[in-house]
XYZ file of C-alpha atoms in Angstrom:
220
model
C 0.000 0.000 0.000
C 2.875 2.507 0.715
C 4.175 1.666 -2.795
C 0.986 2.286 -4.208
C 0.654 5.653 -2.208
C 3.747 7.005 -3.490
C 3.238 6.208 -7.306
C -0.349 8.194 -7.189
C 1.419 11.061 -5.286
C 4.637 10.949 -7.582
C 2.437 10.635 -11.093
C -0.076 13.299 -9.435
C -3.211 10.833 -9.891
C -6.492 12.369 -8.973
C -8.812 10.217 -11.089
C -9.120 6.415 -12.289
C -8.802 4.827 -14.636
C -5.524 6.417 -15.391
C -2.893 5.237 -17.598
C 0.569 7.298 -17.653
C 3.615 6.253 -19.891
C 6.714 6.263 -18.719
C 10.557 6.270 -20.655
C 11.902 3.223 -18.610
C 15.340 4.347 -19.348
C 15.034 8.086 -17.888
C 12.034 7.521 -15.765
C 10.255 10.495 -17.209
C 6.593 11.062 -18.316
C 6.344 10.511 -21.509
C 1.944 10.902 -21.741
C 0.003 11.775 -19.010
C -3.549 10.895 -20.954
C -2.580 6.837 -22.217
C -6.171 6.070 -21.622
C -6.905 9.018 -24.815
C -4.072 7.564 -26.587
C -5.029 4.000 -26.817
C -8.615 5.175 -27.546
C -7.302 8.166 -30.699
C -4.311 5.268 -32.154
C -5.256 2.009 -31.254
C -3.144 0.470 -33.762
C -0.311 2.711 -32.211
C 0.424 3.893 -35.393
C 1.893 7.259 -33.211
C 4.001 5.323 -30.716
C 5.941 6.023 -28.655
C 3.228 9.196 -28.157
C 5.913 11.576 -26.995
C 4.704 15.030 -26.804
C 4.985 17.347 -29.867
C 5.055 20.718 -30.827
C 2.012 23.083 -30.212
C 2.175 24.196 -33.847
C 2.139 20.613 -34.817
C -1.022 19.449 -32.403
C -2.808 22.400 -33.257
C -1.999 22.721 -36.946
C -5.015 22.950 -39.497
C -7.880 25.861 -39.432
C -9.116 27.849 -36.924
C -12.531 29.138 -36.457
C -14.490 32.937 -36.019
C -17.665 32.407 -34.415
C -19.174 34.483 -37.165
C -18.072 31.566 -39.688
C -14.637 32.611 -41.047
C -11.625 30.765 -40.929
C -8.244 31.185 -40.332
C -4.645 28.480 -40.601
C -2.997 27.738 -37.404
C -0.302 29.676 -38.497
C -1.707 33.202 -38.009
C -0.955 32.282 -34.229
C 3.224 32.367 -34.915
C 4.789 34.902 -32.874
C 1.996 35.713 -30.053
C 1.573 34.349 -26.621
C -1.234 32.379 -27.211
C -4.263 30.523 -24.282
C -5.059 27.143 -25.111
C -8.515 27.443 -22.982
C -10.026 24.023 -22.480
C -13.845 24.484 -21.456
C -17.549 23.955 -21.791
C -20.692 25.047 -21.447
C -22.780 22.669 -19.342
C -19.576 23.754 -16.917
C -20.797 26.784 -14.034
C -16.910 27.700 -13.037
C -16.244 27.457 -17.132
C -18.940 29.875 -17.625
C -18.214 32.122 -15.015
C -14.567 32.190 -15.881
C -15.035 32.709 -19.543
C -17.198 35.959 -18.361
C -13.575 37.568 -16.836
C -11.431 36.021 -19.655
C -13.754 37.596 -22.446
C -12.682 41.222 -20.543
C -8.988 40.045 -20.043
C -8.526 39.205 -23.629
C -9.893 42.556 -24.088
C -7.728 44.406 -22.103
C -4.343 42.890 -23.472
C -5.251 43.315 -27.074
C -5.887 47.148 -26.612
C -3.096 47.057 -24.446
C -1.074 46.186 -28.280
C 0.009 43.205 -27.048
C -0.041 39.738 -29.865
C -2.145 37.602 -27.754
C -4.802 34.431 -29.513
C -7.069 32.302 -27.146
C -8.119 28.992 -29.084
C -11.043 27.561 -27.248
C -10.667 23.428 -27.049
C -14.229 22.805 -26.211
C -15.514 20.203 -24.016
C -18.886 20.649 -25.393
C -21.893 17.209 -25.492
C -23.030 18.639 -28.534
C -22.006 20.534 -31.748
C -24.835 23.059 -30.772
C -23.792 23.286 -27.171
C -20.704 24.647 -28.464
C -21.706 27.101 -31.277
C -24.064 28.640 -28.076
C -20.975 28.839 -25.833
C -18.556 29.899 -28.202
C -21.206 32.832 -29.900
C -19.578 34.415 -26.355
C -16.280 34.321 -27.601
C -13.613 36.899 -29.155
C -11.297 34.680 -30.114
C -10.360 31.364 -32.125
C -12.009 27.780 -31.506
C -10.612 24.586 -33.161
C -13.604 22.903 -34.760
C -15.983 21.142 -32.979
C -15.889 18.291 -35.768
C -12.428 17.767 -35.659
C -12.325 15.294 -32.497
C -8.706 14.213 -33.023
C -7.335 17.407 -33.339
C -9.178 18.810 -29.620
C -8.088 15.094 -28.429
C -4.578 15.724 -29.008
C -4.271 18.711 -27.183
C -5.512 17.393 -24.083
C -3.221 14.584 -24.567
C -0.620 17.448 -25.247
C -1.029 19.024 -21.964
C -2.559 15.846 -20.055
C -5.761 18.101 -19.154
C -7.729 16.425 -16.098
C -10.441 19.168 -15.531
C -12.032 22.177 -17.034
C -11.382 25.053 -16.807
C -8.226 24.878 -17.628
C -6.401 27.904 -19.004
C -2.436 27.131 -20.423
C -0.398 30.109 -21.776
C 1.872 30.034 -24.347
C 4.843 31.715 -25.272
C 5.787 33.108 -28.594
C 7.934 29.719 -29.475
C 4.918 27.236 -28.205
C 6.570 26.765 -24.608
C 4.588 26.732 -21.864
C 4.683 29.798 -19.159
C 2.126 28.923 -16.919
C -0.685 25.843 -16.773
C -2.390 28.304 -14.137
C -3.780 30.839 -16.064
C -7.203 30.713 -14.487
C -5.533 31.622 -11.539
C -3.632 34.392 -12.891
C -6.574 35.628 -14.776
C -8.923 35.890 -11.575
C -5.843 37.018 -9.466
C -4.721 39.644 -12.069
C -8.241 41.316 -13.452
C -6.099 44.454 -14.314
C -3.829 41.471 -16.183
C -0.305 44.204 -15.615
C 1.003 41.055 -15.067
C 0.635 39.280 -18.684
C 1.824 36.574 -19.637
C 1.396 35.396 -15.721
C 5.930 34.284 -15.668
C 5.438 32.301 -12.413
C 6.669 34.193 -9.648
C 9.782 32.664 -7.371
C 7.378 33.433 -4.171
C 3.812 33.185 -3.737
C 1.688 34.185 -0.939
C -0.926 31.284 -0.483
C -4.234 31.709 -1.032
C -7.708 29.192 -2.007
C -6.987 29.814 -5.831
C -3.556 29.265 -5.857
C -3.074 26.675 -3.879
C -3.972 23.591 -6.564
C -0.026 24.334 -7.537
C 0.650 22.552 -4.272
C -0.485 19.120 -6.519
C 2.104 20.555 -9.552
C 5.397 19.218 -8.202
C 7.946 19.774 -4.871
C 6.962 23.403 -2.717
C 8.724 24.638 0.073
C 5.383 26.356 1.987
C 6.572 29.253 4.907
C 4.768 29.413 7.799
C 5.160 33.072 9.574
C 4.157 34.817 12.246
C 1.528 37.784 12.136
C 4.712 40.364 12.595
């Protein structure tokens, strides 16, 4: 049982099933979502399912929601939010309420900036009402493989879920709901993380992200 305690604390398991794959000979994670893997290639036509590039994941058109179209591409050289979200979701809703302002605010603010909404949507109609509220890009509601790969890409395990992107495709932060709410004035875009953080209820799901060192002081 200790054994088993440590591997769901070390591979950060909050849900089963769960299937994680592993490089045997450096020990690191090679896939967080195998369970989306084996179900999107079962003839593992894609093995060893390391990750890839965001350009490469997310390459193919984008959409408006009023019908136009645009390539991938058009997102090379902005920061960019892969936002990964739903309707039939209440903190997804309320979040996309402050994002729609945020996005706002840091395009005036003549910064190059793209959301592309990964929806999470039941239905194709669900989504066109959800993403009618949206400013920015949405891959295609159709195109299954394409969202399915980018949760594999960034092993997503809940919505909302809010990743930031650098210029190059890197990550900066997988907390950008946090930042977001945290930062409504969002002076602190692209959300670098910070070397010290005081602890609060919305920031405090980075405890699960890897090793912290937490401070404990006195009122003084």
């Amino acid at each position: 049982p200790l054994l088993q305690l440590k591997l769901w604390n070390k591979y950060r398991v909050s849900n089963i099933p769960s299937l994680i794959f592993i490089d045997a000979s450096t020990g690191k994670v090679v896939c967080r979502n195998g369970l989306l893997v084996i179900r999107d290639d079962p003839e593992g036509l894609e093995f060893p399912w390391g990750p890839k590039p965001f350009s490469e994941v997310v390459a193919g058109p984008l959409l408006r929601n009023n019908g136009q179209t645009l390539d991938s591409s058009a997102l090379e050289g902005s920061h960019v939010g892969v936002y990964f979200s739903a309707h039939w979701c209440p903190p997804c809703r309320s979040l996309t309420r402050v994002l729609v302002e945020s996005y706002r605010k840091i395009k005036e603010a003549g910064q190059k900036f793209e959301i592309v909404f990964v929806s999470a949507d039941r239905s194709e109609d669900s989504f066109k009402q959800y993403f009618s509220e949206m400013p920015w890009v949405a891959v295609p509601y159709a195109d299954e493989a394409r969202r399915s790969r980018l949760n594999r890409l960034y092993g997503i395990q809940g919505i909302p879920t809010l990743i930031v992107l650098d210029s190059k495709g890197d990550v900066i932060t997988r907390q950008g709901r946090v930042e977001v709410l945290n930062d409504i004035e969002c002076r602190e875009f692209p959300w670098h993380p910070k070397p010290v953080l005081e602890l609060t209820d919305s920031n405090a799901v980075q405890l699960n992200e890897g090793p912290c060192l937490v401070l404990f002081v006195g009122m003084e």
